[in-house]
């Protein structure tokens, strides 16, 4: 049973436009959410996170929105750049339930930013 | 800064062979993790260690064992490799609750079992 779902395997956008990547989760115990970016032949790197007490977190061109009632989060990249082309993973954690920040990942969305 | 270091980077095994994937972190993190990445499956947690001396199963632990050797090192062992274990393996580390730090990943080990 996939607790974190990314239903779009791929997304293509033009340089300078907005990229919106979506993620849904099913476990109501999740209270911390992260986005990771992954280039080929490299490990995932942390991009941005959000706690369940917030509905928005912004870091430069990257903004994450959380809708707890819908169990949905999204990552907005504005403006998109060719260097943003990568696989983006959504991840969730239930921090309040235990001693570790173990992450449950979605299946990833391949973003291609066209020049 | 080295961060999380995994060895080896590539490995080819024959079915039934055993091997150990090594992982070390220099960030003084308490928690460490092993994930595997497969096409269309994302990253799936194999085992994790919340702190030195403890290990727990993740989503897909069958066929694997782990050892938390000390605070820095967390190894993953395949006792009898199977083709279904062909994958890219990632080690990660993070602080533990209640510190909300992200997990840092190594570069990965690409394992092929023939």
PDB file of C-alpha atoms in Angstrom:
ATOM      1  CA  UNK A   1       0.000   0.000   0.000  1.00  0.00           C
ATOM      2  CA  UNK A   2       1.585   3.232  -1.197  1.00  0.00           C
ATOM      3  CA  UNK A   3       1.316   5.782   1.620  1.00  0.00           C
ATOM      4  CA  UNK A   4       2.847   8.598  -0.430  1.00  0.00           C
ATOM      5  CA  UNK A   5       1.768   8.951  -4.038  1.00  0.00           C
ATOM      6  CA  UNK A   6       3.035  11.007  -6.913  1.00  0.00           C
ATOM      7  CA  UNK A   7       0.592  10.331  -9.715  1.00  0.00           C
ATOM      8  CA  UNK A   8       2.476  12.159 -12.462  1.00  0.00           C
ATOM      9  CA  UNK A   9       5.537  10.187 -13.564  1.00  0.00           C
ATOM     10  CA  UNK A  10       6.726  13.087 -15.696  1.00  0.00           C
ATOM     11  CA  UNK A  11       6.200  16.786 -16.339  1.00  0.00           C
ATOM     12  CA  UNK A  12       7.525  19.058 -19.073  1.00  0.00           C
ATOM     13  CA  UNK A  13       7.531  22.864 -18.795  1.00  0.00           C
ATOM     14  CA  UNK A  14       9.102  25.774 -20.634  1.00  0.00           C
ATOM     15  CA  UNK A  15      11.952  27.704 -19.102  1.00  0.00           C
ATOM     16  CA  UNK A  16      10.660  30.680 -17.121  1.00  0.00           C
ATOM     17  CA  UNK A  17       7.237  29.176 -16.516  1.00  0.00           C
ATOM     18  CA  UNK A  18       5.907  27.651 -13.301  1.00  0.00           C
ATOM     19  CA  UNK A  19       6.425  23.960 -12.496  1.00  0.00           C
ATOM     20  CA  UNK A  20       3.872  22.384 -10.163  1.00  0.00           C
ATOM     21  CA  UNK A  21       4.598  18.950  -8.768  1.00  0.00           C
ATOM     22  CA  UNK A  22       1.928  17.181  -6.750  1.00  0.00           C
ATOM     23  CA  UNK A  23       1.950  14.630  -3.959  1.00  0.00           C
ATOM     24  CA  UNK A  24      -0.819  12.875  -2.008  1.00  0.00           C
ATOM     25  CA  UNK A  25      -0.552  10.892   1.202  1.00  0.00           C
ATOM     26  CA  UNK A  26      -2.858   8.549   3.038  1.00  0.00           C
ATOM     27  CA  UNK A  27      -1.412   8.276   6.551  1.00  0.00           C
ATOM     28  CA  UNK A  28      -2.915  10.938   8.835  1.00  0.00           C
ATOM     29  CA  UNK A  29      -0.016  10.433  11.270  1.00  0.00           C
ATOM     30  CA  UNK A  30       2.419  12.112   8.871  1.00  0.00           C
ATOM     31  CA  UNK A  31       3.357  15.515  10.247  1.00  0.00           C
ATOM     32  CA  UNK A  32       6.482  16.476   8.359  1.00  0.00           C
ATOM     33  CA  UNK A  33       6.900  16.609   4.597  1.00  0.00           C
ATOM     34  CA  UNK A  34       9.932  17.065   2.393  1.00  0.00           C
ATOM     35  CA  UNK A  35      10.870  17.378  -1.246  1.00  0.00           C
ATOM     36  CA  UNK A  36      14.068  15.897  -2.622  1.00  0.00           C
ATOM     37  CA  UNK A  37      15.693  16.407  -5.988  1.00  0.00           C
ATOM     38  CA  UNK A  38      17.702  13.694  -7.706  1.00  0.00           C
ATOM     39  CA  UNK A  39      20.032  13.883 -10.677  1.00  0.00           C
ATOM     40  CA  UNK A  40      21.086  10.698 -12.503  1.00  0.00           C
ATOM     41  CA  UNK A  41      23.878   8.737 -10.802  1.00  0.00           C
ATOM     42  CA  UNK A  42      23.672  10.895  -7.670  1.00  0.00           C
ATOM     43  CA  UNK A  43      21.970  10.563  -4.319  1.00  0.00           C
ATOM     44  CA  UNK A  44      18.807  12.557  -3.548  1.00  0.00           C
ATOM     45  CA  UNK A  45      19.412  16.014  -2.152  1.00  0.00           C
ATOM     46  CA  UNK A  46      17.085  17.874   0.175  1.00  0.00           C
ATOM     47  CA  UNK A  47      15.173  20.767  -1.356  1.00  0.00           C
ATOM     48  CA  UNK A  48      12.516  22.076   1.028  1.00  0.00           C
ATOM     49  CA  UNK A  49      10.326  20.880   3.888  1.00  0.00           C
ATOM     50  CA  UNK A  50       7.128  21.800   5.687  1.00  0.00           C
ATOM     51  CA  UNK A  51       5.709  20.952   9.068  1.00  0.00           C
ATOM     52  CA  UNK A  52       2.037  20.103   9.443  1.00  0.00           C
ATOM     53  CA  UNK A  53       1.512  23.213  11.576  1.00  0.00           C
ATOM     54  CA  UNK A  54       2.106  25.334   8.457  1.00  0.00           C
ATOM     55  CA  UNK A  55       0.361  25.486   5.104  1.00  0.00           C
ATOM     56  CA  UNK A  56       3.145  27.148   3.136  1.00  0.00           C
ATOM     57  CA  UNK A  57       6.931  27.333   3.155  1.00  0.00           C
ATOM     58  CA  UNK A  58       9.010  29.329   0.732  1.00  0.00           C
ATOM     59  CA  UNK A  59      12.703  29.218  -0.143  1.00  0.00           C
ATOM     60  CA  UNK A  60      13.741  31.324  -3.089  1.00  0.00           C
ATOM     61  CA  UNK A  61      12.164  29.940  -6.243  1.00  0.00           C
ATOM     62  CA  UNK A  62      10.700  26.965  -4.378  1.00  0.00           C
ATOM     63  CA  UNK A  63       7.423  26.981  -2.434  1.00  0.00           C
ATOM     64  CA  UNK A  64       5.716  24.019  -0.843  1.00  0.00           C
ATOM     65  CA  UNK A  65       1.999  24.122  -0.057  1.00  0.00           C
ATOM     66  CA  UNK A  66       0.288  21.725   2.328  1.00  0.00           C
ATOM     67  CA  UNK A  67      -3.447  21.005   2.417  1.00  0.00           C
ATOM     68  CA  UNK A  68      -3.955  18.733   5.407  1.00  0.00           C
ATOM     69  CA  UNK A  69      -7.663  18.230   4.944  1.00  0.00           C
ATOM     70  CA  UNK A  70      -7.035  16.948   1.421  1.00  0.00           C
ATOM     71  CA  UNK A  71      -3.827  15.140   2.422  1.00  0.00           C
ATOM     72  CA  UNK A  72      -2.127  16.874  -0.474  1.00  0.00           C
ATOM     73  CA  UNK A  73       1.036  18.860  -0.959  1.00  0.00           C
ATOM     74  CA  UNK A  74       2.569  20.553  -3.942  1.00  0.00           C
ATOM     75  CA  UNK A  75       5.909  22.024  -4.926  1.00  0.00           C
ATOM     76  CA  UNK A  76       5.966  25.172  -7.036  1.00  0.00           C
ATOM     77  CA  UNK A  77       9.104  26.229  -8.881  1.00  0.00           C
ATOM     78  CA  UNK A  78       9.022  29.754 -10.248  1.00  0.00           C
ATOM     79  CA  UNK A  79      10.617  30.528 -12.609  1.00  0.00           C
ATOM     80  CA  UNK A  80      11.684  27.110 -13.852  1.00  0.00           C
ATOM     81  CA  UNK A  81      15.240  26.756 -15.154  1.00  0.00           C
ATOM     82  CA  UNK A  82      16.863  24.022 -17.282  1.00  0.00           C
ATOM     83  CA  UNK A  83      19.050  23.090 -14.291  1.00  0.00           C
ATOM     84  CA  UNK A  84      15.870  22.150 -12.416  1.00  0.00           C
ATOM     85  CA  UNK A  85      15.467  19.144 -14.715  1.00  0.00           C
ATOM     86  CA  UNK A  86      15.646  16.142 -12.388  1.00  0.00           C
ATOM     87  CA  UNK A  87      13.492  13.599 -10.583  1.00  0.00           C
ATOM     88  CA  UNK A  88      11.604  15.099  -7.642  1.00  0.00           C
ATOM     89  CA  UNK A  89      10.591  12.911  -4.728  1.00  0.00           C
ATOM     90  CA  UNK A  90       8.004  13.773  -2.128  1.00  0.00           C
ATOM     91  CA  UNK A  91       8.605  12.255   1.318  1.00  0.00           C
ATOM     92  CA  UNK A  92       6.704  12.148   4.602  1.00  0.00           C
ATOM     93  CA  UNK A  93       7.514  11.368   8.198  1.00  0.00           C
ATOM     94  CA  UNK A  94       5.562  10.825  11.422  1.00  0.00           C
ATOM     95  CA  UNK A  95       7.859  12.658  13.801  1.00  0.00           C
ATOM     96  CA  UNK A  96       5.527  12.672  16.746  1.00  0.00           C
ATOM     97  CA  UNK A  97       5.208   8.918  16.779  1.00  0.00           C
ATOM     98  CA  UNK A  98       8.722   7.785  17.395  1.00  0.00           C
ATOM     99  CA  UNK A  99      12.400   8.280  17.796  1.00  0.00           C
ATOM    100  CA  UNK A 100      13.472   8.530  14.219  1.00  0.00           C
ATOM    101  CA  UNK A 101      12.795  10.717  11.224  1.00  0.00           C
ATOM    102  CA  UNK A 102      12.400   7.774   8.858  1.00  0.00           C
ATOM    103  CA  UNK A 103      11.003   8.951   5.576  1.00  0.00           C
ATOM    104  CA  UNK A 104       8.443   7.312   3.337  1.00  0.00           C
ATOM    105  CA  UNK A 105       8.956   8.334  -0.278  1.00  0.00           C
ATOM    106  CA  UNK A 106       6.712   8.683  -3.276  1.00  0.00           C
ATOM    107  CA  UNK A 107       7.575   7.217  -6.657  1.00  0.00           C
ATOM    108  CA  UNK A 108       8.988  10.446  -8.066  1.00  0.00           C
ATOM    109  CA  UNK A 109       8.182  12.866 -10.898  1.00  0.00           C
ATOM    110  CA  UNK A 110      10.651  13.487 -13.702  1.00  0.00           C
ATOM    111  CA  UNK A 111      10.694  17.214 -14.466  1.00  0.00           C
ATOM    112  CA  UNK A 112      12.038  18.377 -17.817  1.00  0.00           C
ATOM    113  CA  UNK A 113      12.500  22.113 -18.262  1.00  0.00           C
ATOM    114  CA  UNK A 114      12.774  22.992 -21.937  1.00  0.00           C
ATOM    115  CA  UNK A 115      15.000  25.962 -22.889  1.00  0.00           C
TER     116      UNK A 115
ATOM    117  CA  UNK B   1      32.862  17.653   3.714  1.00  0.00           C
ATOM    118  CA  UNK B   2      32.381  13.956   3.006  1.00  0.00           C
ATOM    119  CA  UNK B   3      28.828  13.656   4.384  1.00  0.00           C
ATOM    120  CA  UNK B   4      27.605  10.109   3.697  1.00  0.00           C
ATOM    121  CA  UNK B   5      30.033   7.746   1.989  1.00  0.00           C
ATOM    122  CA  UNK B   6      29.002   4.438   0.459  1.00  0.00           C
ATOM    123  CA  UNK B   7      31.180   1.653  -0.856  1.00  0.00           C
ATOM    124  CA  UNK B   8      31.316   0.120  -3.364  1.00  0.00           C
ATOM    125  CA  UNK B   9      29.760   2.290  -6.077  1.00  0.00           C
ATOM    126  CA  UNK B  10      29.120  -0.636  -8.419  1.00  0.00           C
ATOM    127  CA  UNK B  11      28.910  -4.380  -7.876  1.00  0.00           C
ATOM    128  CA  UNK B  12      27.924  -7.417  -9.921  1.00  0.00           C
ATOM    129  CA  UNK B  13      27.036 -10.575  -8.008  1.00  0.00           C
ATOM    130  CA  UNK B  14      26.042 -14.054  -9.043  1.00  0.00           C
ATOM    131  CA  UNK B  15      22.838 -15.476  -7.619  1.00  0.00           C
ATOM    132  CA  UNK B  16      23.539 -16.961  -4.196  1.00  0.00           C
ATOM    133  CA  UNK B  17      26.643 -14.905  -3.472  1.00  0.00           C
ATOM    134  CA  UNK B  18      26.833 -12.710  -0.412  1.00  0.00           C
ATOM    135  CA  UNK B  19      28.128  -9.203   0.060  1.00  0.00           C
ATOM    136  CA  UNK B  20      28.089  -6.269   2.451  1.00  0.00           C
ATOM    137  CA  UNK B  21      27.418  -2.678   1.474  1.00  0.00           C
ATOM    138  CA  UNK B  22      29.257  -0.220   3.656  1.00  0.00           C
ATOM    139  CA  UNK B  23      28.088   3.214   4.757  1.00  0.00           C
ATOM    140  CA  UNK B  24      29.716   5.844   6.943  1.00  0.00           C
ATOM    141  CA  UNK B  25      28.665   9.366   7.908  1.00  0.00           C
ATOM    142  CA  UNK B  26      30.707  12.137   9.464  1.00  0.00           C
ATOM    143  CA  UNK B  27      27.887  14.448  10.562  1.00  0.00           C
ATOM    144  CA  UNK B  28      27.460  12.909  14.030  1.00  0.00           C
ATOM    145  CA  UNK B  29      23.905  11.924  13.186  1.00  0.00           C
ATOM    146  CA  UNK B  30      22.073   9.483  15.416  1.00  0.00           C
ATOM    147  CA  UNK B  31      19.844   7.907  12.778  1.00  0.00           C
ATOM    148  CA  UNK B  32      20.858   5.992   9.665  1.00  0.00           C
ATOM    149  CA  UNK B  33      18.862   4.323   6.891  1.00  0.00           C
ATOM    150  CA  UNK B  34      19.126   2.004   3.918  1.00  0.00           C
ATOM    151  CA  UNK B  35      16.865   2.545   0.909  1.00  0.00           C
ATOM    152  CA  UNK B  36      16.601   0.879  -2.459  1.00  0.00           C
ATOM    153  CA  UNK B  37      15.464   2.615  -5.623  1.00  0.00           C
ATOM    154  CA  UNK B  38      13.722   0.714  -8.400  1.00  0.00           C
ATOM    155  CA  UNK B  39      12.066   2.067 -11.559  1.00  0.00           C
ATOM    156  CA  UNK B  40       8.489   3.118 -10.876  1.00  0.00           C
ATOM    157  CA  UNK B  41       8.821   2.283  -7.173  1.00  0.00           C
ATOM    158  CA  UNK B  42      10.581   5.313  -5.808  1.00  0.00           C
ATOM    159  CA  UNK B  43      12.759   4.933  -2.737  1.00  0.00           C
ATOM    160  CA  UNK B  44      11.764   2.170  -0.345  1.00  0.00           C
ATOM    161  CA  UNK B  45      13.095   1.841   3.185  1.00  0.00           C
ATOM    162  CA  UNK B  46      14.858  -1.468   3.863  1.00  0.00           C
ATOM    163  CA  UNK B  47      16.130  -1.031   7.424  1.00  0.00           C
ATOM    164  CA  UNK B  48      16.879   1.852   9.703  1.00  0.00           C
ATOM    165  CA  UNK B  49      18.725   2.543  12.907  1.00  0.00           C
ATOM    166  CA  UNK B  50      17.264   5.236  15.142  1.00  0.00           C
ATOM    167  CA  UNK B  51      20.410   5.337  17.248  1.00  0.00           C
ATOM    168  CA  UNK B  52      23.573   3.384  17.901  1.00  0.00           C
ATOM    169  CA  UNK B  53      22.708  -0.090  19.104  1.00  0.00           C
ATOM    170  CA  UNK B  54      19.209  -0.255  17.598  1.00  0.00           C
ATOM    171  CA  UNK B  55      17.923  -1.425  14.229  1.00  0.00           C
ATOM    172  CA  UNK B  56      14.421  -1.857  12.848  1.00  0.00           C
ATOM    173  CA  UNK B  57      12.769  -3.176   9.723  1.00  0.00           C
ATOM    174  CA  UNK B  58      11.472  -0.831   7.098  1.00  0.00           C
ATOM    175  CA  UNK B  59       9.101  -1.476   4.206  1.00  0.00           C
ATOM    176  CA  UNK B  60      11.104  -4.165   2.361  1.00  0.00           C
ATOM    177  CA  UNK B  61      13.482  -5.966   4.792  1.00  0.00           C
ATOM    178  CA  UNK B  62      13.287  -9.529   3.430  1.00  0.00           C
ATOM    179  CA  UNK B  63      16.623 -10.864   2.201  1.00  0.00           C
ATOM    180  CA  UNK B  64      18.694  -8.273   4.050  1.00  0.00           C
ATOM    181  CA  UNK B  65      20.438  -7.858   7.372  1.00  0.00           C
ATOM    182  CA  UNK B  66      22.017  -4.772   8.891  1.00  0.00           C
ATOM    183  CA  UNK B  67      24.603  -3.901  11.491  1.00  0.00           C
ATOM    184  CA  UNK B  68      25.011  -0.566  13.245  1.00  0.00           C
ATOM    185  CA  UNK B  69      28.697  -0.955  13.961  1.00  0.00           C
ATOM    186  CA  UNK B  70      29.042   2.356  15.782  1.00  0.00           C
ATOM    187  CA  UNK B  71      27.546   5.833  15.508  1.00  0.00           C
ATOM    188  CA  UNK B  72      29.279   6.460  12.167  1.00  0.00           C
ATOM    189  CA  UNK B  73      28.772   3.184  10.329  1.00  0.00           C
ATOM    190  CA  UNK B  74      25.741   1.219   9.174  1.00  0.00           C
ATOM    191  CA  UNK B  75      26.203  -1.780   6.892  1.00  0.00           C
ATOM    192  CA  UNK B  76      23.719  -3.730   4.774  1.00  0.00           C
ATOM    193  CA  UNK B  77      24.298  -7.419   4.077  1.00  0.00           C
ATOM    194  CA  UNK B  78      22.847  -9.658   1.407  1.00  0.00           C
ATOM    195  CA  UNK B  79      23.389 -13.232   2.570  1.00  0.00           C
ATOM    196  CA  UNK B  80      22.250 -14.960  -0.625  1.00  0.00           C
ATOM    197  CA  UNK B  81      21.748 -12.511  -3.465  1.00  0.00           C
ATOM    198  CA  UNK B  82      18.763 -12.899  -5.798  1.00  0.00           C
ATOM    199  CA  UNK B  83      18.047 -11.183  -9.129  1.00  0.00           C
ATOM    200  CA  UNK B  84      15.142  -9.349  -7.430  1.00  0.00           C
ATOM    201  CA  UNK B  85      17.755  -7.516  -5.363  1.00  0.00           C
ATOM    202  CA  UNK B  86      19.155  -5.838  -8.455  1.00  0.00           C
ATOM    203  CA  UNK B  87      18.700  -2.189  -7.564  1.00  0.00           C
ATOM    204  CA  UNK B  88      20.378   1.050  -6.589  1.00  0.00           C
ATOM    205  CA  UNK B  89      20.978   1.203  -2.849  1.00  0.00           C
ATOM    206  CA  UNK B  90      21.194   4.449  -0.912  1.00  0.00           C
ATOM    207  CA  UNK B  91      22.379   5.007   2.613  1.00  0.00           C
ATOM    208  CA  UNK B  92      21.202   8.105   4.488  1.00  0.00           C
ATOM    209  CA  UNK B  93      21.580   9.718   7.884  1.00  0.00           C
ATOM    210  CA  UNK B  94      19.718  12.306   9.902  1.00  0.00           C
ATOM    211  CA  UNK B  95      19.276  13.674  13.344  1.00  0.00           C
ATOM    212  CA  UNK B  96      16.605  12.064  15.440  1.00  0.00           C
ATOM    213  CA  UNK B  97      13.325  13.330  16.811  1.00  0.00           C
ATOM    214  CA  UNK B  98      12.599  15.972  17.953  1.00  0.00           C
ATOM    215  CA  UNK B  99      15.152  17.597  15.653  1.00  0.00           C
ATOM    216  CA  UNK B 100      13.458  18.096  12.314  1.00  0.00           C
ATOM    217  CA  UNK B 101      16.465  17.795  10.103  1.00  0.00           C
ATOM    218  CA  UNK B 102      16.369  16.306   6.673  1.00  0.00           C
ATOM    219  CA  UNK B 103      18.100  13.075   5.721  1.00  0.00           C
ATOM    220  CA  UNK B 104      21.390  13.289   3.832  1.00  0.00           C
ATOM    221  CA  UNK B 105      22.062  10.646   1.223  1.00  0.00           C
ATOM    222  CA  UNK B 106      25.139   8.952  -0.132  1.00  0.00           C
ATOM    223  CA  UNK B 107      25.897   8.605  -3.847  1.00  0.00           C
ATOM    224  CA  UNK B 108      24.426   5.142  -4.092  1.00  0.00           C
ATOM    225  CA  UNK B 109      25.584   1.602  -4.897  1.00  0.00           C
ATOM    226  CA  UNK B 110      24.413   0.106  -8.162  1.00  0.00           C
ATOM    227  CA  UNK B 111      24.046  -3.643  -7.614  1.00  0.00           C
ATOM    228  CA  UNK B 112      23.344  -6.163 -10.344  1.00  0.00           C
ATOM    229  CA  UNK B 113      22.595  -9.794  -9.487  1.00  0.00           C
ATOM    230  CA  UNK B 114      22.899 -12.177 -12.419  1.00  0.00           C
TER     231      UNK B 114
END
